[in-house]
Amino acid sequence: MRTRAKIFGTASKPRLSVFRGNRYTCIQLIDDEKGNTLASASTRELKKKDKRTVLAEQLGELIAKKAVEKGIEKAVFDRSFYKYHGRVKAIAEGARKGGLKL
């Protein structure tokens, strides 16, 4: 199922895109009108040895902090083709905890 084609982000309400790899998880806030990445975060930045789900929640809080610093309060959650479970769900919960409205 193609969810990315249906989800569109703007500068005021960017798309929160999730990439889930075997080793790292990366997320970006993307303005699709201009094609710019407004903010990004990765589990590489956290430098912690913890479970991937715990790191994903911390990653969500980190991207929310970066978004609030840039004046972004709302975002559209783009989970790609991943199920809303595990790391993907933890990212969304962490972003909400950090103050970002999805």
Coordinates of C-alpha atoms in Angstrom, one line a residue:
M1 CA 0.0 0.0 0.0
R2 CA 1.4 3.4 -1.0
T3 CA 0.8 5.8 1.9
R4 CA 3.5 8.3 1.0
A5 CA 1.7 9.4 -2.2
K6 CA -1.4 10.3 -0.1
I7 CA 0.4 12.3 2.6
F8 CA 1.6 15.8 1.8
G9 CA 3.5 18.2 4.1
T10 CA 3.8 22.0 4.0
A11 CA 6.1 24.4 5.8
S12 CA 3.5 25.1 8.6
K13 CA 2.5 21.4 8.9
P14 CA 5.4 19.3 7.6
R15 CA 5.5 15.5 7.0
L16 CA 7.2 13.5 9.7
S17 CA 8.8 10.7 7.6
V18 CA 10.1 7.5 9.3
F19 CA 12.9 5.2 8.0
R20 CA 13.4 2.1 10.1
G21 CA 16.7 0.2 9.3
N22 CA 18.2 -2.8 10.9
R23 CA 20.7 -0.8 12.9
Y24 CA 19.4 2.8 13.0
T25 CA 16.1 4.7 12.8
C26 CA 16.0 8.0 11.0
I27 CA 13.2 10.6 10.9
Q28 CA 12.8 13.8 9.0
L29 CA 10.4 16.8 9.0
I30 CA 9.8 17.5 5.3
D31 CA 8.2 20.4 3.5
D32 CA 6.9 18.8 0.3
E33 CA 6.0 22.1 -1.4
K34 CA 9.6 23.2 -1.6
G35 CA 11.2 19.8 -1.2
N36 CA 13.2 20.8 1.9
T37 CA 14.1 18.9 5.0
L38 CA 13.3 21.2 7.9
A39 CA 14.7 19.0 10.7
S40 CA 16.1 15.5 11.0
A41 CA 17.1 13.1 13.8
S42 CA 18.7 9.7 14.0
T43 CA 19.4 7.1 16.7
R44 CA 23.1 7.7 15.7
E45 CA 22.8 11.0 17.5
L46 CA 21.7 9.5 20.8
K47 CA 24.9 7.5 21.4
K48 CA 23.2 5.2 23.8
K49 CA 23.0 1.4 24.1
D50 CA 19.4 0.7 24.9
K51 CA 16.5 -1.2 23.3
R52 CA 15.5 0.1 19.9
T53 CA 11.9 0.9 21.1
V54 CA 13.2 3.0 24.0
L55 CA 15.6 4.8 21.6
A56 CA 12.8 5.4 19.1
E57 CA 10.7 7.2 21.8
Q58 CA 13.7 9.3 22.7
L59 CA 14.2 10.0 19.0
G60 CA 10.6 11.3 18.8
E61 CA 11.2 13.6 21.7
L62 CA 14.4 14.9 20.0
I63 CA 12.6 15.7 16.7
A64 CA 9.8 17.4 18.7
K65 CA 12.3 19.6 20.5
K66 CA 14.0 20.5 17.1
A67 CA 10.6 21.3 15.6
V68 CA 9.4 23.5 18.5
E69 CA 12.7 25.4 18.2
K70 CA 11.9 26.1 14.6
G71 CA 8.3 27.2 15.4
I72 CA 6.6 24.0 14.1
E73 CA 3.8 22.8 16.3
K74 CA 1.9 20.3 14.0
A75 CA 3.1 17.6 11.6
V76 CA 1.6 14.9 9.4
F77 CA 2.9 11.4 10.5
D78 CA 4.2 9.4 7.5
R79 CA 4.9 5.9 8.7
S80 CA 5.6 4.8 5.1
F81 CA 4.6 1.1 4.7
Y82 CA 5.5 0.2 8.3
K83 CA 2.8 -0.9 10.7
Y84 CA 1.9 1.4 13.5
H85 CA 3.6 -0.8 16.1
G86 CA 6.9 -1.0 18.0
R87 CA 9.5 1.5 17.0
V88 CA 7.1 3.5 14.7
K89 CA 4.5 3.8 17.5
A90 CA 7.2 4.8 20.0
I91 CA 8.4 7.6 17.7
A92 CA 4.9 9.0 17.4
E93 CA 4.4 8.8 21.2
G94 CA 7.7 10.4 21.9
A95 CA 6.9 13.3 19.4
R96 CA 3.6 13.8 21.1
K97 CA 5.3 13.8 24.5
G98 CA 7.8 16.4 23.3
G99 CA 5.0 18.8 22.3
L100 CA 4.4 18.0 18.6
K101 CA 0.8 17.4 17.4
L102 CA 0.4 14.6 14.9

